[in-house]
Short mmCIF file of N, CA, C and O in Angstrom, two decimals:
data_model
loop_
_atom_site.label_atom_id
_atom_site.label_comp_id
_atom_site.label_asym_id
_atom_site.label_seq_id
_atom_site.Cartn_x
_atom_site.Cartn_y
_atom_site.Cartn_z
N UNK A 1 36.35 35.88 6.39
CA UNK A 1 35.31 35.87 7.40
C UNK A 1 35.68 36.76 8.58
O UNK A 1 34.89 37.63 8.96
N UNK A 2 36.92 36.55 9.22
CA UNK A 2 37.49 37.60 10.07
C UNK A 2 36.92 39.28 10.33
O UNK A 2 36.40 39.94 11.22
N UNK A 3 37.45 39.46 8.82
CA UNK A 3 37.28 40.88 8.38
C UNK A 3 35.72 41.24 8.18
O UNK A 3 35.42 42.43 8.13
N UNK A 4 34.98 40.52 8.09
CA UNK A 4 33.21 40.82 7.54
C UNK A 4 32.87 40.85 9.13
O UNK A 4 32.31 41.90 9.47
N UNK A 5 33.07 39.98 10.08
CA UNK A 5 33.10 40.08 11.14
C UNK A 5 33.42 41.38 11.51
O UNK A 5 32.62 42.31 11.64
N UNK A 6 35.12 41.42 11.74
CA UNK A 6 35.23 43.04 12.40
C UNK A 6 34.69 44.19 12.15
O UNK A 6 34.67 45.18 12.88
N UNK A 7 34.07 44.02 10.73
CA UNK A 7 33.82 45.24 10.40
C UNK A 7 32.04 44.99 10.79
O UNK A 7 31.42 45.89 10.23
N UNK A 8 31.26 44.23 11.41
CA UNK A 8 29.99 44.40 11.92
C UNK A 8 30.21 44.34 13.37
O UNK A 8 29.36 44.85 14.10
N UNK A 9 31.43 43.68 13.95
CA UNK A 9 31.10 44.23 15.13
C UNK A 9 32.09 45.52 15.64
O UNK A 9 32.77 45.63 16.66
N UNK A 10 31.92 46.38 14.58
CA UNK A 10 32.62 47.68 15.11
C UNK A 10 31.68 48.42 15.13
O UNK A 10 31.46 48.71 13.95
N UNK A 11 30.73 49.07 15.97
CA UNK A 11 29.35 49.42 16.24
C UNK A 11 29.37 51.00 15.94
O UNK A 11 28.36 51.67 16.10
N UNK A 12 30.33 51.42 15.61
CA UNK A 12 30.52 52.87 14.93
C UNK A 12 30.13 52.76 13.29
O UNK A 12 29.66 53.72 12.69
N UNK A 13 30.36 51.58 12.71
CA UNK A 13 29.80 51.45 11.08
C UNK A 13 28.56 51.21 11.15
O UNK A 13 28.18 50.61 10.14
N UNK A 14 27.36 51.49 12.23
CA UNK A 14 26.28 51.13 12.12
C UNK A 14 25.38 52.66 11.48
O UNK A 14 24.35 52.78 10.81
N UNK A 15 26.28 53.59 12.02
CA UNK A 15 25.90 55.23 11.62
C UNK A 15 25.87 55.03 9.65
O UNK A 15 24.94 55.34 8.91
N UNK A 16 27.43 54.31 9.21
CA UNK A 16 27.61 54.19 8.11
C UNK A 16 26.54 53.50 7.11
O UNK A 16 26.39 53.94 5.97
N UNK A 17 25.78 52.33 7.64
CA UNK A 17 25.14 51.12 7.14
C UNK A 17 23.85 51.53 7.04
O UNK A 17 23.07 51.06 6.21
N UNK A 18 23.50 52.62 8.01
CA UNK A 18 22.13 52.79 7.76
C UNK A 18 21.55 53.72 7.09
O UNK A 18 22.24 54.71 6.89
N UNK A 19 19.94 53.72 6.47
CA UNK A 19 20.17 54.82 5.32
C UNK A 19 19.56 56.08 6.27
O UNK A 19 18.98 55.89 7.34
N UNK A 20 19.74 57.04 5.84
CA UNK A 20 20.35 58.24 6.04
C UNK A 20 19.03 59.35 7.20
O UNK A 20 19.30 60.12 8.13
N UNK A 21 17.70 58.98 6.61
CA UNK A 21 16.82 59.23 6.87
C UNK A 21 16.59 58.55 8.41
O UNK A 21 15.84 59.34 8.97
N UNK A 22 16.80 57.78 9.06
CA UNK A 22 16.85 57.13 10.17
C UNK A 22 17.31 58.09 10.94
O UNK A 22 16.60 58.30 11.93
N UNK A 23 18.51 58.92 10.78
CA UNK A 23 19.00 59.92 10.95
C UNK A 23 19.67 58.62 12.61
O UNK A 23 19.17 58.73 13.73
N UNK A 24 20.50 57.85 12.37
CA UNK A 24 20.90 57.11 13.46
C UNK A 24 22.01 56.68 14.16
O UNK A 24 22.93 55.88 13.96
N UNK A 25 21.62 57.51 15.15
CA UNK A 25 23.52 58.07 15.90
C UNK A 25 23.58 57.06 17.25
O UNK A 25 22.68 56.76 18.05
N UNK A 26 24.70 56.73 17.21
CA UNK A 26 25.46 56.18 18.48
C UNK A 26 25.62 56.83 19.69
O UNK A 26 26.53 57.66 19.72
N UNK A 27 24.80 56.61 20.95
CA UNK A 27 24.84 57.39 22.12
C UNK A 27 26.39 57.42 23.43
O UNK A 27 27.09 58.14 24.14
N UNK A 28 26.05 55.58 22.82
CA UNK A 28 27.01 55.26 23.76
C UNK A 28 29.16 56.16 23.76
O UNK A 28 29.90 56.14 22.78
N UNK A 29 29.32 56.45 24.43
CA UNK A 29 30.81 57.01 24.45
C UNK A 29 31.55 55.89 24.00
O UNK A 29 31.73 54.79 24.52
N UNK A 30 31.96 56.38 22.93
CA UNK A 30 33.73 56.03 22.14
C UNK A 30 35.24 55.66 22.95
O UNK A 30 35.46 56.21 24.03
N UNK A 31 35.79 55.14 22.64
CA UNK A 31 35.86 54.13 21.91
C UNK A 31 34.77 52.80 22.47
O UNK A 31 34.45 52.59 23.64
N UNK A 32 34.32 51.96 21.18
CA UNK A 32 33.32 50.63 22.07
C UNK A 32 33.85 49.89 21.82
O UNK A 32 34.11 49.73 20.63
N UNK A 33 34.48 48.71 23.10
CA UNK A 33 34.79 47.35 22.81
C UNK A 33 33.23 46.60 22.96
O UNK A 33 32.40 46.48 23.86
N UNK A 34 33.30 46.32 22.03
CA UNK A 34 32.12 45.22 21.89
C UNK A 34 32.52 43.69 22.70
O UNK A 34 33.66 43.35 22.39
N UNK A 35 31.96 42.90 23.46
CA UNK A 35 32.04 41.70 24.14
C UNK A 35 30.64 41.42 24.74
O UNK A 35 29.79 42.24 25.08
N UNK A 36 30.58 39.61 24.83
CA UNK A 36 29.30 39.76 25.59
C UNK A 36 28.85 40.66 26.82
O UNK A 36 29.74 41.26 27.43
N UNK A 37 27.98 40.75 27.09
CA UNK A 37 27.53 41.92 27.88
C UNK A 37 27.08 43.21 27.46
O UNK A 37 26.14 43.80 27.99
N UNK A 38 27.81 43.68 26.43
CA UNK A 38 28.00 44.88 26.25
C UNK A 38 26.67 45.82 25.82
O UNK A 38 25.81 45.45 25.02
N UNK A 39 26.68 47.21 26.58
CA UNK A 39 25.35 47.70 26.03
C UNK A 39 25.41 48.76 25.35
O UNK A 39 26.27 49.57 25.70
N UNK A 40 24.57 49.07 24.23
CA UNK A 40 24.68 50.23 23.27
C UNK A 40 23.39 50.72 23.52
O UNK A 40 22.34 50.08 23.64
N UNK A 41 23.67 52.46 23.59
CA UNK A 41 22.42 53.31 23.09
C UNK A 41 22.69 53.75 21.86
O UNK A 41 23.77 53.92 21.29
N UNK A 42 21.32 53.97 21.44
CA UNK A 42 21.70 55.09 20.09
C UNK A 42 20.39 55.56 19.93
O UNK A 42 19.54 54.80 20.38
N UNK A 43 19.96 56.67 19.37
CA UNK A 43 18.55 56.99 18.56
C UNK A 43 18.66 57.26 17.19
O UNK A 43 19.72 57.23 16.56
N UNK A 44 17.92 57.44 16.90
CA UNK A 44 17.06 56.74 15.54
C UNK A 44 15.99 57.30 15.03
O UNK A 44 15.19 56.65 15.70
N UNK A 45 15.33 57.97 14.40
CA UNK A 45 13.73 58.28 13.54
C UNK A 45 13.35 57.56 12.71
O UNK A 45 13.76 57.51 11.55
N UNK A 46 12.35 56.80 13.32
CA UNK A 46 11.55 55.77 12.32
C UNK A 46 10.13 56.34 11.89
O UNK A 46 9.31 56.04 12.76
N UNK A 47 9.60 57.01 10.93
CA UNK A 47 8.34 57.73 10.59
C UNK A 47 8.42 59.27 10.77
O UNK A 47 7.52 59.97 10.31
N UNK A 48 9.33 59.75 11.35
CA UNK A 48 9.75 60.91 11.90
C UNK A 48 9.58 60.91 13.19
O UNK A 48 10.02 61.93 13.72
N UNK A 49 9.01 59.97 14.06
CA UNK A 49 9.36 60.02 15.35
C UNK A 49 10.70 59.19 15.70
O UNK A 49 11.05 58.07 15.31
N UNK A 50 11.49 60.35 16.76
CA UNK A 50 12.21 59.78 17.38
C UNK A 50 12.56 59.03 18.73
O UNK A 50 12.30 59.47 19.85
N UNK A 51 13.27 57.69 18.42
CA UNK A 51 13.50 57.34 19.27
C UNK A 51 14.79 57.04 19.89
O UNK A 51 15.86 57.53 19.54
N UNK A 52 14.59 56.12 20.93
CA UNK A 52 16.20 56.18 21.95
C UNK A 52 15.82 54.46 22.32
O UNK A 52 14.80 53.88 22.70
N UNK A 53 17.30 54.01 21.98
CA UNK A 53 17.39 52.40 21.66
C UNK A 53 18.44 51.87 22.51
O UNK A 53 19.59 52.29 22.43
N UNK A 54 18.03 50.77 23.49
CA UNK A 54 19.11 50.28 23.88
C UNK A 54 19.70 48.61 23.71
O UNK A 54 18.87 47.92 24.30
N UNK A 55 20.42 48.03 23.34
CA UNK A 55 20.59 46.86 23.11
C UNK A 55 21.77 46.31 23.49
O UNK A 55 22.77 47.03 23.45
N UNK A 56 21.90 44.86 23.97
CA UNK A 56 22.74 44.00 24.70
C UNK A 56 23.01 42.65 23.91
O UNK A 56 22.35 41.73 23.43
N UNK A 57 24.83 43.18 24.12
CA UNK A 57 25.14 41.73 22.90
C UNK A 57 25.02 40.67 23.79
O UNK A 57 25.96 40.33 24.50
N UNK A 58 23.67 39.98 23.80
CA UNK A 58 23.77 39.06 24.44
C UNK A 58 24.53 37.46 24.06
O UNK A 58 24.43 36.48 24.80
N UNK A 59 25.10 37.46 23.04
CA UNK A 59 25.69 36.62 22.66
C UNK A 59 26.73 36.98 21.94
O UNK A 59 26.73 38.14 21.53
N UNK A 60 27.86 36.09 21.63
CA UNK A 60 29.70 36.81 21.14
C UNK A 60 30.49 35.57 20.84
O UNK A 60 31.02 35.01 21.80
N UNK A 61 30.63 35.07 19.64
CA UNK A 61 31.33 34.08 19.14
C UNK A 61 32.30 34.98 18.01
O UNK A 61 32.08 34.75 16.82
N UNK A 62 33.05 35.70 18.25
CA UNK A 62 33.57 35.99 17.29
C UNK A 62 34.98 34.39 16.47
O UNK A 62 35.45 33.44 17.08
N UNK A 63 35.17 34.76 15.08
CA UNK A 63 34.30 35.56 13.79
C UNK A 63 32.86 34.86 13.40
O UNK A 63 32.35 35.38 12.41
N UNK A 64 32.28 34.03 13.87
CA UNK A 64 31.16 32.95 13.50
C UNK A 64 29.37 34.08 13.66
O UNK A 64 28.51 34.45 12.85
N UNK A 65 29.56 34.22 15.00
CA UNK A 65 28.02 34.86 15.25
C UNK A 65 27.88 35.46 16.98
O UNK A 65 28.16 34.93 18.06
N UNK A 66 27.18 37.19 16.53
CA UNK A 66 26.85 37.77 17.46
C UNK A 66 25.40 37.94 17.56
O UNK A 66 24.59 37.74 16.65
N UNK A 67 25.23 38.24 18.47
CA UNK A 67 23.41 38.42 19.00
C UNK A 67 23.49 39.59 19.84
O UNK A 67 24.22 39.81 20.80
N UNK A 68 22.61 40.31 19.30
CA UNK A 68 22.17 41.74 20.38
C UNK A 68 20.68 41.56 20.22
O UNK A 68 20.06 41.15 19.23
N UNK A 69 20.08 42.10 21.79
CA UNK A 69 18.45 42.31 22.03
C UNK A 69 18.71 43.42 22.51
O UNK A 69 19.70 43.93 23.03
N UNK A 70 16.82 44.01 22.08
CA UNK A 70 16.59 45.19 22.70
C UNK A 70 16.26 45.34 24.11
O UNK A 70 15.32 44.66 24.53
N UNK A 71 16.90 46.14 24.95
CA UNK A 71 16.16 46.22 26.09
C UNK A 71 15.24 47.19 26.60
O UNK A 71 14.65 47.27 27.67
N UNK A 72 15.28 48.28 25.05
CA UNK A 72 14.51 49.75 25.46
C UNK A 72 14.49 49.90 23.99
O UNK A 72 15.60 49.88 23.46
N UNK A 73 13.20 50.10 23.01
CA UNK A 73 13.51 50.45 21.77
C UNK A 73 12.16 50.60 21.41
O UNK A 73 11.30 50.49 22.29
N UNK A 74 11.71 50.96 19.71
CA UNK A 74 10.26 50.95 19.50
C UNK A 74 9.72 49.33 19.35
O UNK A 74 8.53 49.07 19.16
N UNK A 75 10.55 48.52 19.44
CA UNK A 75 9.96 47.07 19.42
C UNK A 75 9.73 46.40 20.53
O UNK A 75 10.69 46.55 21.29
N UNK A 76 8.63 45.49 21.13
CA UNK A 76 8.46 45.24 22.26
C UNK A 76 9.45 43.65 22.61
O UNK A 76 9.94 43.21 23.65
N UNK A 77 9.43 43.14 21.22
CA UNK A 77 10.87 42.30 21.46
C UNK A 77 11.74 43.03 20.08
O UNK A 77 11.34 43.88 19.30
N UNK A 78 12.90 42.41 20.14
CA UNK A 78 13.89 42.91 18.73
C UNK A 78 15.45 41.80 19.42
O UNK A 78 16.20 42.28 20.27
N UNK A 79 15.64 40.53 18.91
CA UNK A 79 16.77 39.85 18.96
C UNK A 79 17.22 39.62 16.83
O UNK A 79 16.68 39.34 15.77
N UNK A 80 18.27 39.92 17.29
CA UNK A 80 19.26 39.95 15.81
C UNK A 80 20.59 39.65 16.07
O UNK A 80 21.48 40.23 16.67
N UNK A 81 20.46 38.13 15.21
CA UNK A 81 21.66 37.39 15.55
C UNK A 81 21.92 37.57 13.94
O UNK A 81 21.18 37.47 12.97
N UNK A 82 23.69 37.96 14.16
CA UNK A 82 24.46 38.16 12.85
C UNK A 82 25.44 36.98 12.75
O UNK A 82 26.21 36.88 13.71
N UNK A 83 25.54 36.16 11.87
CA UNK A 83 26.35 34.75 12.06
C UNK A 83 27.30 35.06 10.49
O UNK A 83 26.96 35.77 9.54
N UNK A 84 28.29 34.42 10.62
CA UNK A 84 29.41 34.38 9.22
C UNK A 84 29.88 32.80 9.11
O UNK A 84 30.27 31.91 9.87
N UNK A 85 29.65 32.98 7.91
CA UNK A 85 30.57 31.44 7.46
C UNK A 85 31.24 31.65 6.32
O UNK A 85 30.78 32.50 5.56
N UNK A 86 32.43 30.96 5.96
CA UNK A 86 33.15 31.18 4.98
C UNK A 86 32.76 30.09 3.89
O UNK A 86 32.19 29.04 4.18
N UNK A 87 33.17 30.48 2.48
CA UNK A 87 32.83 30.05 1.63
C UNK A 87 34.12 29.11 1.18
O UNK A 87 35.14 29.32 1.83
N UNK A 88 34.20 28.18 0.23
CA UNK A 88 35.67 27.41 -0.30
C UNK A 88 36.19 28.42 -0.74
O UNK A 88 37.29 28.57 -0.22
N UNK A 89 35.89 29.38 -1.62
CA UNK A 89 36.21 30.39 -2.43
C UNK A 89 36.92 31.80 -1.44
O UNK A 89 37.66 32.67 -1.90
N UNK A 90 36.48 31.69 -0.17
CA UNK A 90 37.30 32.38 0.62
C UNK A 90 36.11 33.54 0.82
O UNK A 90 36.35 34.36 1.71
N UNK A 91 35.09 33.66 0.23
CA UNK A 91 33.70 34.75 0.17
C UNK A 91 33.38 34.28 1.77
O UNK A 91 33.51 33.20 2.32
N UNK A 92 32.96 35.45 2.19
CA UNK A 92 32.06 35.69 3.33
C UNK A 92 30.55 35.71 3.16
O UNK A 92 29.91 36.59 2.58
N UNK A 93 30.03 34.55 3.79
CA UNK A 93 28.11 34.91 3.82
C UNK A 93 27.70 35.52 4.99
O UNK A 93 28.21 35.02 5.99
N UNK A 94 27.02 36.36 5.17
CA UNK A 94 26.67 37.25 6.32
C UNK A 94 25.03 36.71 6.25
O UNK A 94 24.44 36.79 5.18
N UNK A 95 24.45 36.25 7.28
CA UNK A 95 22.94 36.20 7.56
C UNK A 95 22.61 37.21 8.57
O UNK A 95 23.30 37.53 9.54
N UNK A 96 21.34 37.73 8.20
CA UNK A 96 20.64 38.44 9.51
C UNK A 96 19.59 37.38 9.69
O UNK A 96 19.06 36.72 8.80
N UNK A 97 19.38 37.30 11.02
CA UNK A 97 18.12 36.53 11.44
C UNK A 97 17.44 37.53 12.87
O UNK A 97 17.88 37.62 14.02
N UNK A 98 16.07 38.27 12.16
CA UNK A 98 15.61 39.09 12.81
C UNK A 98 14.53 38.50 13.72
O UNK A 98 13.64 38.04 13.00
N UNK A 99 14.26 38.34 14.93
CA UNK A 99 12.59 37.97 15.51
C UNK A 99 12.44 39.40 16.28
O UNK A 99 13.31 40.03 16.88
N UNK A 100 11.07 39.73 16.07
CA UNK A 100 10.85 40.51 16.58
C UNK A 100 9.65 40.65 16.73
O UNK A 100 8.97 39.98 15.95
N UNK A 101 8.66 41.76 18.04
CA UNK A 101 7.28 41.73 17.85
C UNK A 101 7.06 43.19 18.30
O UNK A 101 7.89 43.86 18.92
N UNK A 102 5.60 43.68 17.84
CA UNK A 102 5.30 45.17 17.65
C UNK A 102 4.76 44.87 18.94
O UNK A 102 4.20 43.91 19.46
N UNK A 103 5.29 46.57 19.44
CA UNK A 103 3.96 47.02 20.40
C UNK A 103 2.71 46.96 20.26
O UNK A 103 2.06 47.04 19.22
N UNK A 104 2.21 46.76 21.75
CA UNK A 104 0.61 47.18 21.65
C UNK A 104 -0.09 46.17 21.58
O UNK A 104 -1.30 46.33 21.69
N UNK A 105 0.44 44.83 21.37
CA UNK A 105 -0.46 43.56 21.02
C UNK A 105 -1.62 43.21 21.44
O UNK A 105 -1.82 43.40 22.64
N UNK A 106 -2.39 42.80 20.89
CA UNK A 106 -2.31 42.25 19.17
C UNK A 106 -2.85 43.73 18.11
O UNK A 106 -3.16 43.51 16.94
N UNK A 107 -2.90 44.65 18.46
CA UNK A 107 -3.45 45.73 17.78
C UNK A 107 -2.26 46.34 16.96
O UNK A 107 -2.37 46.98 15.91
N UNK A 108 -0.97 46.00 17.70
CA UNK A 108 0.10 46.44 16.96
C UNK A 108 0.91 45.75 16.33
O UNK A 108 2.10 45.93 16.04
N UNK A 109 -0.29 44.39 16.00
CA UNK A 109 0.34 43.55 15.00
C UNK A 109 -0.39 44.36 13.07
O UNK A 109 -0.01 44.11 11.93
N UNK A 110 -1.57 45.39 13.61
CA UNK A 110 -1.82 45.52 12.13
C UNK A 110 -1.15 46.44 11.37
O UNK A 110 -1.38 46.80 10.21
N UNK A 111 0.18 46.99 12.54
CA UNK A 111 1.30 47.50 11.22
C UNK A 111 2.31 46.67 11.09
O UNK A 111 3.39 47.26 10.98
N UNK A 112 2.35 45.64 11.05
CA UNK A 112 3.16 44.36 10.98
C UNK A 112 3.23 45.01 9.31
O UNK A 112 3.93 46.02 9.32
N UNK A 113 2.78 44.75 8.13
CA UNK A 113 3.28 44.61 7.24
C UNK A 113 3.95 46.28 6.42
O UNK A 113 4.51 46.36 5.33
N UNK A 114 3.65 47.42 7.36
CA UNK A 114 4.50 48.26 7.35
C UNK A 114 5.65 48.23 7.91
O UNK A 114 6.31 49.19 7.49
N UNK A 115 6.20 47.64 8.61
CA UNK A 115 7.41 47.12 9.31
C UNK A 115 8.17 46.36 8.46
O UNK A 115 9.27 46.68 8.01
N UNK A 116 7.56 45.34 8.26
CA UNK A 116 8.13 44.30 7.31
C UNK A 116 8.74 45.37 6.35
O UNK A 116 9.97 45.37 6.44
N UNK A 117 8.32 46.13 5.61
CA UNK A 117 8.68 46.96 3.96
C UNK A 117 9.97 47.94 4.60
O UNK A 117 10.99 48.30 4.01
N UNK A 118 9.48 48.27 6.19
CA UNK A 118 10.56 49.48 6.17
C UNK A 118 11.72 48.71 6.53
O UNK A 118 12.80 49.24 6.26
N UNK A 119 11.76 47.44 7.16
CA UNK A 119 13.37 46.55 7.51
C UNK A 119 13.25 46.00 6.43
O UNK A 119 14.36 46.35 6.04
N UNK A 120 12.84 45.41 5.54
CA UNK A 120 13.36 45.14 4.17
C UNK A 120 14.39 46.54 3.62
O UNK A 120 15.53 46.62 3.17
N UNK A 121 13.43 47.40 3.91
CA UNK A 121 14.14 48.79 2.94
C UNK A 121 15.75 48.75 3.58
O UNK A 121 16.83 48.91 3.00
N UNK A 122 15.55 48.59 4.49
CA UNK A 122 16.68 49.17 5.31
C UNK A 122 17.91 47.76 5.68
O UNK A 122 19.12 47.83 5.84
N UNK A 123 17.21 46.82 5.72
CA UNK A 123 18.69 45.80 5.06
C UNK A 123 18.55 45.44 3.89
O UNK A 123 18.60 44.21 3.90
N UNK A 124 18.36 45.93 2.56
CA UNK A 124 18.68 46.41 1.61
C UNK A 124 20.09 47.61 1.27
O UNK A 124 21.18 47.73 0.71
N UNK A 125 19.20 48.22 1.98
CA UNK A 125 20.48 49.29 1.91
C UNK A 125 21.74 48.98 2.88
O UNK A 125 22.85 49.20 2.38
N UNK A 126 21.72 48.53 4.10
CA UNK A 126 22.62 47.71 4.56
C UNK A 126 23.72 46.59 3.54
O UNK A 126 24.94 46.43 3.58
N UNK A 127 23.00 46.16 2.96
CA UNK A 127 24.02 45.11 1.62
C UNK A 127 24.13 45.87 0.76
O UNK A 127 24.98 45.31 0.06
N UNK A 128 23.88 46.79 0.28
CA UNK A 128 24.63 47.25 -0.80
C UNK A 128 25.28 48.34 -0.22
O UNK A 128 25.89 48.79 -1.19
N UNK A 129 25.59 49.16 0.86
CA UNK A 129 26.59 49.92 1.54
C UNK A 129 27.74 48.89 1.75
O UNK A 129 28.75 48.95 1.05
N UNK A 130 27.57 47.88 2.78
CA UNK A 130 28.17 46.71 3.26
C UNK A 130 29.49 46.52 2.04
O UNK A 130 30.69 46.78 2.10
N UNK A 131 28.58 45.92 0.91
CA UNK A 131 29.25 45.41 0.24
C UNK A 131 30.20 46.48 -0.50
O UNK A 131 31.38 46.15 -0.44
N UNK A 132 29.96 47.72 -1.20
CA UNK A 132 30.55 48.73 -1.58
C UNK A 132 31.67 49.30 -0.52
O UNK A 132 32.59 50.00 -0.95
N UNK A 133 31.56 49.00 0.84
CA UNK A 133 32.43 49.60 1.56
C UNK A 133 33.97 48.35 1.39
O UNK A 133 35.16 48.52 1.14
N UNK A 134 33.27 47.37 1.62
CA UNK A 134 34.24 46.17 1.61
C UNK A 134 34.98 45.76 0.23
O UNK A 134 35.79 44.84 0.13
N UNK A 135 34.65 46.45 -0.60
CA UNK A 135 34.37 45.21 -2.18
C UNK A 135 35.42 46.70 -2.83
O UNK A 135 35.96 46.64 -3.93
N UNK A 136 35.53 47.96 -1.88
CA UNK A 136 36.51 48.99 -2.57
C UNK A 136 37.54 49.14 -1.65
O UNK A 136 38.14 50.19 -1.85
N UNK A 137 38.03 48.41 -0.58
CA UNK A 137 38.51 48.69 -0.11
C UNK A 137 38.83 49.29 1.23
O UNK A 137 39.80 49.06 1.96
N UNK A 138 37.80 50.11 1.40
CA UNK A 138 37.90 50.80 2.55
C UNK A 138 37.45 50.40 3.80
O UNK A 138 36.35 49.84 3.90
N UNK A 139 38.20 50.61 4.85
CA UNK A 139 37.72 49.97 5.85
C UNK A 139 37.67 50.93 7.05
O UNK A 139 38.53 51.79 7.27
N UNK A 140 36.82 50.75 7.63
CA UNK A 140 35.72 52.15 8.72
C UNK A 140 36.10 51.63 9.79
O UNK A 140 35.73 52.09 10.87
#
């Protein structure tokens, strides 16, 4: 659990995790200690528009569960709390628990179910990077 931990809150594997087309870089200056408080920029292309994202770990239990919100992003809310628990077997379960709401409301609830397909797409590809990075060894 430790290790599934460190390796999500090292906010440089987020370039790694995401798929490719997002085209989604880390603004904030290197090295990042992550702790509550802490704030990250980065941008991102979602549809081919780009944007510029900022988010605050507002919560920090390490190895159990972190929480970052948006405070500047294309979502008018966006909280994502990442929690770990260990298994008897010594396996790591990783949950995402996303809330979030579209701009523009309520009018920019009728791309709600285009949203839905493109963060499916994209923690999809998150677990199977995730797991291929961890499951060979390598550690970012």
């Amino acid at each position: 659990q430790p290790e599934v931990f460190r390796f999500f809150a090292d906010a440089e594997n987020l370039e790694t995790i995401c798929p490719p087309e997002l085209r989604f870089r880390i603004l904030t200056p290197k090295p990042i200690t992550i702790t509550k408080g802490t704030l990250l920029d980065y941008r991102l292309t979602l549809y081919g528009i780009p944007f510029r994202w900022q988010t605050l770990i507002s919560q920090w239990d390490p190895p159990n569960l972190f929480i970052d919100e948006s405070l500047r992003g294309p979502y008018k809310q966006w909280i994502h709390q990442h929690s770990f628990s260990q298994k008897s077997d010594g396996t790591t379960i990783m949950r995402d628990l996303v809330k979030y709401r579209l701009p523009l409301e309520p009018i920019g609830d009728l791309g709600h179910w285009l949203v839905r397909r493109e963060l499916n797409y994209i923690f999809d590809f998150r677990e199977k990077t995730v797991l291929q990075l961890l499951n060979s060894g390598r550690r970012t």
